[in-house]
């Protein structure tokens, strides 16, 4: 019902048969019927199961597989044999972090390949360093795997100590309930991406204390690029989101409180970390797009 992204874009809006068990395969079959006969490259995101199906039934396509998550937890790449087949038959494999790439090669005889590339998720950068306010943010699922229970308690304690600071949390989670309350704490169930970015422009400190292994950590990257001092856990690909962050030595309320407290007390340290994060041009959208374009142009030959 919405306007197409472009004249060359179309969406597959097919209803699955009631008794379809493998919806990925059904979707792939519909997809192959719809695509242009001149198609050379098929890019598949996070669905190795579809990769195997297309490779077995239509081996003439050049297949690019993009992993956004741990390959060891996705159907079609859990087994060593499945990942070896992907490595043998893909044109390229793209990973959102070095950590995800490392997980892919677990158990394989080789640990790298020329066809494998890490392309970091990225956003458009701000033209100048934004004006910062005394705001602490936590953005993501409001659950234990994201460290919300730890961050919530630590932040309430911080707000009790520093009356001129505020905190804003944004996310949702219907399965877990927490009752963090403070007059200077605002919790949103959901915010659009534009509103999240506007919030990160204003905030000074962003908390990403994930307990689970984040494949990359988009919020940590966005917060860093928007000039936040990011406090994060050493989980998965999180440390790759910026060269400049505070890595929690122990993932508990005491350490989160301590690191926030240190930044508030040392304004010079806070300002330096914010600006180093903002001016770190290791991850930026032009670089990611350039790598991806190069891969596709090479495959068109």
CSV table of C-alpha atoms in Angstrom, one decimal:
chain,number,residue,atom,x,y,z
A,1,UNK,CA,0.0,0.0,0.0
A,2,UNK,CA,3.0,2.3,0.5
A,3,UNK,CA,4.9,3.9,-2.3
A,4,UNK,CA,7.7,1.8,-3.7
A,5,UNK,CA,11.2,2.6,-2.7
A,6,UNK,CA,11.9,3.1,-6.4
A,7,UNK,CA,10.6,2.1,-9.8
A,8,UNK,CA,12.9,-1.0,-9.7
A,9,UNK,CA,11.7,-2.2,-6.3
A,10,UNK,CA,8.9,-4.7,-5.7
A,11,UNK,CA,7.9,-6.6,-2.5
A,12,UNK,CA,6.8,-10.2,-2.3
A,13,UNK,CA,3.6,-10.0,-0.4
A,14,UNK,CA,2.6,-13.7,-0.4
A,15,UNK,CA,0.6,-15.5,2.2
A,16,UNK,CA,2.1,-18.7,3.3
A,17,UNK,CA,-0.1,-21.9,2.9
A,18,UNK,CA,-1.5,-22.9,6.3
A,19,UNK,CA,0.5,-26.1,6.6
A,20,UNK,CA,3.9,-24.7,5.4
A,21,UNK,CA,6.6,-25.8,7.8
A,22,UNK,CA,9.6,-24.3,6.1
A,23,UNK,CA,8.5,-20.8,5.3
A,24,UNK,CA,12.0,-19.8,4.3
A,25,UNK,CA,12.0,-22.4,1.5
A,26,UNK,CA,8.5,-21.4,0.3
A,27,UNK,CA,9.5,-17.8,0.2
A,28,UNK,CA,12.6,-18.7,-1.8
A,29,UNK,CA,10.5,-20.6,-4.3
A,30,UNK,CA,8.2,-17.6,-4.8
A,31,UNK,CA,11.2,-15.3,-5.0
A,32,UNK,CA,12.9,-17.3,-7.8
A,33,UNK,CA,9.7,-17.2,-9.9
A,34,UNK,CA,9.4,-13.4,-9.6
A,35,UNK,CA,13.0,-12.2,-10.2
A,36,UNK,CA,14.2,-10.9,-13.5
A,37,UNK,CA,15.7,-13.5,-15.8
A,38,UNK,CA,18.8,-11.3,-16.3
A,39,UNK,CA,19.6,-11.5,-12.5
A,40,UNK,CA,23.2,-12.5,-11.8
A,41,UNK,CA,23.5,-11.8,-8.1
A,42,UNK,CA,21.3,-12.8,-5.2
A,43,UNK,CA,22.0,-11.2,-1.8
A,44,UNK,CA,20.7,-13.2,1.1
A,45,UNK,CA,20.5,-11.8,4.7
A,46,UNK,CA,20.8,-14.1,7.7
A,47,UNK,CA,19.1,-17.0,6.0
A,48,UNK,CA,21.7,-19.7,5.2
A,49,UNK,CA,18.8,-22.1,4.8
A,50,UNK,CA,17.7,-20.2,1.7
A,51,UNK,CA,21.3,-20.0,0.5
A,52,UNK,CA,21.5,-23.8,0.4
A,53,UNK,CA,18.2,-24.2,-1.4
A,54,UNK,CA,19.1,-21.7,-4.1
A,55,UNK,CA,22.5,-23.1,-4.5
A,56,UNK,CA,21.2,-26.7,-4.9
A,57,UNK,CA,18.4,-25.8,-7.4
A,58,UNK,CA,19.8,-22.8,-9.2
A,59,UNK,CA,23.7,-23.0,-9.1
A,60,UNK,CA,24.2,-20.4,-11.8
A,61,UNK,CA,23.5,-17.5,-9.5
A,62,UNK,CA,26.3,-15.7,-7.7
A,63,UNK,CA,25.3,-15.8,-4.1
A,64,UNK,CA,26.3,-13.2,-1.4
A,65,UNK,CA,25.4,-14.2,2.1
A,66,UNK,CA,25.3,-11.6,4.9
A,67,UNK,CA,25.5,-12.7,8.5
A,68,UNK,CA,23.9,-10.3,11.0
A,69,UNK,CA,24.0,-12.8,13.8
A,70,UNK,CA,26.1,-15.7,15.2
A,71,UNK,CA,26.2,-18.3,12.4
A,72,UNK,CA,26.3,-21.1,15.0
A,73,UNK,CA,22.8,-20.2,16.1
A,74,UNK,CA,21.1,-20.0,12.7
A,75,UNK,CA,19.5,-22.8,10.7
A,76,UNK,CA,21.7,-23.8,7.8
A,77,UNK,CA,25.0,-22.7,9.3
A,78,UNK,CA,25.1,-24.5,12.7
A,79,UNK,CA,27.0,-27.5,11.4
A,80,UNK,CA,30.6,-27.4,10.3
A,81,UNK,CA,29.6,-29.1,7.0
A,82,UNK,CA,27.0,-26.4,6.3
A,83,UNK,CA,29.4,-23.6,6.8
A,84,UNK,CA,32.0,-25.4,4.7
A,85,UNK,CA,29.4,-25.6,1.9
A,86,UNK,CA,28.7,-21.9,2.2
A,87,UNK,CA,32.4,-21.1,2.0
A,88,UNK,CA,32.8,-23.4,-1.0
A,89,UNK,CA,29.8,-22.2,-3.0
A,90,UNK,CA,29.3,-18.5,-2.2
A,91,UNK,CA,30.7,-15.6,-4.2
A,92,UNK,CA,31.1,-13.6,-1.0
A,93,UNK,CA,30.2,-13.8,2.7
A,94,UNK,CA,29.7,-10.6,4.6
A,95,UNK,CA,29.8,-10.3,8.4
A,96,UNK,CA,28.7,-7.4,10.5
A,97,UNK,CA,31.7,-7.8,12.8
A,98,UNK,CA,34.9,-9.6,13.2
A,99,UNK,CA,33.3,-11.5,16.1
A,100,UNK,CA,30.6,-12.9,13.8
A,101,UNK,CA,33.3,-13.9,11.2
A,102,UNK,CA,35.3,-15.7,14.0
A,103,UNK,CA,32.2,-17.7,15.0
A,104,UNK,CA,31.6,-18.7,11.3
A,105,UNK,CA,35.1,-20.2,11.1
A,106,UNK,CA,34.9,-22.2,14.3
A,107,UNK,CA,35.7,-25.8,13.5
A,108,UNK,CA,36.7,-25.1,9.9
A,109,UNK,CA,40.2,-26.0,8.6
A,110,UNK,CA,40.8,-22.4,7.5
A,111,UNK,CA,40.3,-19.3,9.5
A,112,UNK,CA,40.0,-16.8,6.7
A,113,UNK,CA,39.1,-16.4,3.0
A,114,UNK,CA,39.5,-13.7,0.4
A,115,UNK,CA,35.7,-13.9,-0.3
A,116,UNK,CA,34.9,-13.0,3.3
A,117,UNK,CA,34.5,-9.4,4.3
A,118,UNK,CA,33.5,-7.5,7.5
A,119,UNK,CA,31.2,-4.6,6.7
A,120,UNK,CA,30.2,-2.6,9.7
A,121,UNK,CA,26.6,-1.2,10.0
A,122,UNK,CA,26.9,2.6,9.8
A,123,UNK,CA,24.9,5.8,9.7
A,124,UNK,CA,25.3,9.3,8.3
A,125,UNK,CA,27.5,11.4,10.6
A,126,UNK,CA,26.6,14.7,12.0
A,127,UNK,CA,28.4,17.7,10.4
A,128,UNK,CA,29.4,19.1,13.8
A,129,UNK,CA,29.6,18.0,17.4
A,130,UNK,CA,26.2,18.4,19.0
A,131,UNK,CA,25.3,20.3,22.1
A,132,UNK,CA,25.2,17.9,25.0
A,133,UNK,CA,22.9,17.7,28.0
A,134,UNK,CA,23.1,15.9,31.4
A,135,UNK,CA,21.3,12.8,30.0
A,136,UNK,CA,22.1,9.1,30.4
A,137,UNK,CA,20.5,6.8,27.9
A,138,UNK,CA,19.7,3.1,27.7
A,139,UNK,CA,18.2,1.9,24.4
A,140,UNK,CA,17.1,-1.6,23.5
A,141,UNK,CA,15.1,-4.5,24.8
A,142,UNK,CA,14.3,-3.8,28.5
A,143,UNK,CA,15.4,-7.3,29.6
A,144,UNK,CA,18.2,-9.1,31.4
A,145,UNK,CA,20.0,-10.2,28.3
A,146,UNK,CA,20.6,-6.5,27.5
A,147,UNK,CA,21.6,-5.7,31.1
A,148,UNK,CA,18.5,-3.6,31.7
A,149,UNK,CA,18.1,-4.9,35.2
A,150,UNK,CA,21.7,-3.8,36.1
A,151,UNK,CA,21.5,-0.5,34.2
A,152,UNK,CA,18.2,0.5,35.8
A,153,UNK,CA,19.3,0.0,39.4
A,154,UNK,CA,22.6,1.8,38.8
A,155,UNK,CA,21.0,4.8,37.0
A,156,UNK,CA,18.4,5.3,39.8
A,157,UNK,CA,21.2,5.4,42.3
A,158,UNK,CA,23.1,7.9,40.1
A,159,UNK,CA,20.0,10.1,39.8
A,160,UNK,CA,19.6,10.1,43.6
A,161,UNK,CA,23.1,11.4,44.0
A,162,UNK,CA,23.1,13.9,41.1
A,163,UNK,CA,19.9,16.0,41.0
A,164,UNK,CA,21.0,17.8,37.8
A,165,UNK,CA,21.2,14.7,35.7
A,166,UNK,CA,18.3,12.9,33.9
A,167,UNK,CA,18.0,9.5,32.3
A,168,UNK,CA,15.9,8.3,29.3
A,169,UNK,CA,15.3,4.6,28.6
A,170,UNK,CA,13.7,3.4,25.3
A,171,UNK,CA,12.6,-0.1,24.4
A,172,UNK,CA,10.0,-2.7,25.1
A,173,UNK,CA,9.8,-6.2,26.6
A,174,UNK,CA,6.5,-7.8,27.4
A,175,UNK,CA,8.0,-10.9,29.0
A,176,UNK,CA,10.0,-9.2,31.8
A,177,UNK,CA,8.7,-6.5,34.2
A,178,UNK,CA,10.8,-4.0,36.1
A,179,UNK,CA,9.6,-1.1,38.2
A,180,UNK,CA,12.5,1.4,38.1
A,181,UNK,CA,11.2,4.8,39.2
A,182,UNK,CA,12.7,8.2,39.6
A,183,UNK,CA,11.3,11.7,38.9
A,184,UNK,CA,14.3,12.3,36.6
A,185,UNK,CA,13.9,9.0,34.7
A,186,UNK,CA,11.7,8.7,31.6
A,187,UNK,CA,11.0,5.3,30.1
A,188,UNK,CA,9.5,5.0,26.6
A,189,UNK,CA,8.1,1.7,25.4
A,190,UNK,CA,9.1,2.5,21.8
A,191,UNK,CA,10.6,5.3,19.8
A,192,UNK,CA,11.2,5.7,16.1
A,193,UNK,CA,14.8,5.5,14.8
A,194,UNK,CA,14.8,9.2,14.0
A,195,UNK,CA,13.7,10.0,17.6
A,196,UNK,CA,16.4,7.7,18.9
A,197,UNK,CA,19.1,9.5,16.9
A,198,UNK,CA,17.7,12.9,18.2
A,199,UNK,CA,18.0,11.6,21.7
A,200,UNK,CA,21.6,10.5,21.1
A,201,UNK,CA,22.4,14.0,19.9
A,202,UNK,CA,21.5,15.4,23.3
A,203,UNK,CA,22.6,12.6,25.6
A,204,UNK,CA,26.1,12.5,27.2
A,205,UNK,CA,26.4,8.9,28.4
A,206,UNK,CA,25.0,5.8,26.8
A,207,UNK,CA,24.8,2.4,28.6
A,208,UNK,CA,25.2,-0.9,26.6
A,209,UNK,CA,25.8,-3.5,29.4
A,210,UNK,CA,24.7,-6.5,27.4
A,211,UNK,CA,24.9,-9.9,29.1
A,212,UNK,CA,24.5,-11.9,25.8
A,213,UNK,CA,27.0,-11.8,23.0
A,214,UNK,CA,25.9,-8.9,20.7
A,215,UNK,CA,26.8,-9.7,17.1
A,216,UNK,CA,27.8,-6.0,16.7
A,217,UNK,CA,25.9,-3.5,18.7
A,218,UNK,CA,24.2,-0.9,16.6
A,219,UNK,CA,23.2,1.4,19.4
A,220,UNK,CA,26.8,1.5,20.7
A,221,UNK,CA,28.0,2.5,17.2
A,222,UNK,CA,25.3,5.2,16.8
A,223,UNK,CA,25.8,6.6,20.3
A,224,UNK,CA,29.6,6.8,19.7
A,225,UNK,CA,29.1,8.5,16.3
A,226,UNK,CA,26.8,11.0,17.9
A,227,UNK,CA,29.3,12.0,20.6
A,228,UNK,CA,28.3,9.9,23.6
A,229,UNK,CA,30.6,8.4,26.2
A,230,UNK,CA,29.6,4.8,25.8
A,231,UNK,CA,29.9,2.3,28.7
A,232,UNK,CA,29.6,-1.2,27.4
A,233,UNK,CA,30.3,-4.9,28.3
A,234,UNK,CA,33.0,-7.0,26.6
A,235,UNK,CA,30.4,-9.2,24.8
A,236,UNK,CA,30.5,-10.4,21.2
A,237,UNK,CA,31.2,-7.6,18.7
A,238,UNK,CA,30.4,-4.7,21.1
A,239,UNK,CA,34.1,-3.6,21.5
A,240,UNK,CA,34.3,-3.2,17.7
A,241,UNK,CA,31.7,-0.4,17.6
A,242,UNK,CA,34.3,2.2,18.5
A,243,UNK,CA,37.9,2.5,19.6
A,244,UNK,CA,36.9,4.9,22.4
A,245,UNK,CA,34.6,3.5,25.1
A,246,UNK,CA,34.6,2.4,28.7
A,247,UNK,CA,34.6,-1.4,28.9
A,248,UNK,CA,33.1,-2.8,32.1
A,249,UNK,CA,35.6,-5.0,34.0
A,250,UNK,CA,32.7,-6.6,35.9
A,251,UNK,CA,29.1,-6.7,34.7
A,252,UNK,CA,27.2,-5.7,37.8
A,253,UNK,CA,25.4,-2.7,39.3
A,254,UNK,CA,28.4,-1.6,41.3
A,255,UNK,CA,30.7,-1.2,38.3
A,256,UNK,CA,28.1,0.5,36.1
A,257,UNK,CA,27.4,3.0,38.9
A,258,UNK,CA,31.2,3.5,39.4
A,259,UNK,CA,31.9,4.2,35.7
A,260,UNK,CA,29.0,6.7,35.4
A,261,UNK,CA,30.0,8.4,38.6
A,262,UNK,CA,33.6,8.8,37.4
A,263,UNK,CA,32.5,10.5,34.2
A,264,UNK,CA,30.1,12.9,36.0
A,265,UNK,CA,32.8,13.8,38.5
A,266,UNK,CA,35.5,14.3,35.8
A,267,UNK,CA,34.0,16.6,33.2
A,268,UNK,CA,37.3,16.8,31.3
A,269,UNK,CA,37.4,13.0,30.9
A,270,UNK,CA,33.7,12.9,29.8
A,271,UNK,CA,34.3,15.6,27.2
A,272,UNK,CA,37.4,14.0,25.8
A,273,UNK,CA,35.8,10.6,25.5
A,274,UNK,CA,32.7,12.2,23.8
A,275,UNK,CA,34.8,14.0,21.2
A,276,UNK,CA,37.2,11.1,20.6
A,277,UNK,CA,34.1,8.9,19.9
A,278,UNK,CA,32.6,11.6,17.6
A,279,UNK,CA,35.8,12.1,15.5
A,280,UNK,CA,36.6,8.4,15.2
A,281,UNK,CA,36.2,7.8,11.5
A,282,UNK,CA,36.9,4.1,11.5
A,283,UNK,CA,33.2,3.2,11.0
A,284,UNK,CA,31.3,5.4,8.6
A,285,UNK,CA,28.6,4.8,5.9
A,286,UNK,CA,30.6,5.8,2.9
A,287,UNK,CA,33.3,3.3,3.7
A,288,UNK,CA,30.8,0.4,4.2
A,289,UNK,CA,28.9,1.3,1.0
A,290,UNK,CA,32.2,1.5,-1.0
A,291,UNK,CA,33.2,-2.1,0.1
A,292,UNK,CA,29.7,-3.4,-0.7
A,293,UNK,CA,29.7,-1.7,-4.1
A,294,UNK,CA,33.1,-3.1,-5.0
A,295,UNK,CA,31.9,-6.7,-4.2
A,296,UNK,CA,28.8,-6.3,-6.4
A,297,UNK,CA,30.6,-4.7,-9.3
A,298,UNK,CA,33.2,-7.5,-9.2
A,299,UNK,CA,30.4,-10.1,-9.3
A,300,UNK,CA,28.7,-8.5,-12.3
A,301,UNK,CA,31.7,-9.2,-14.5
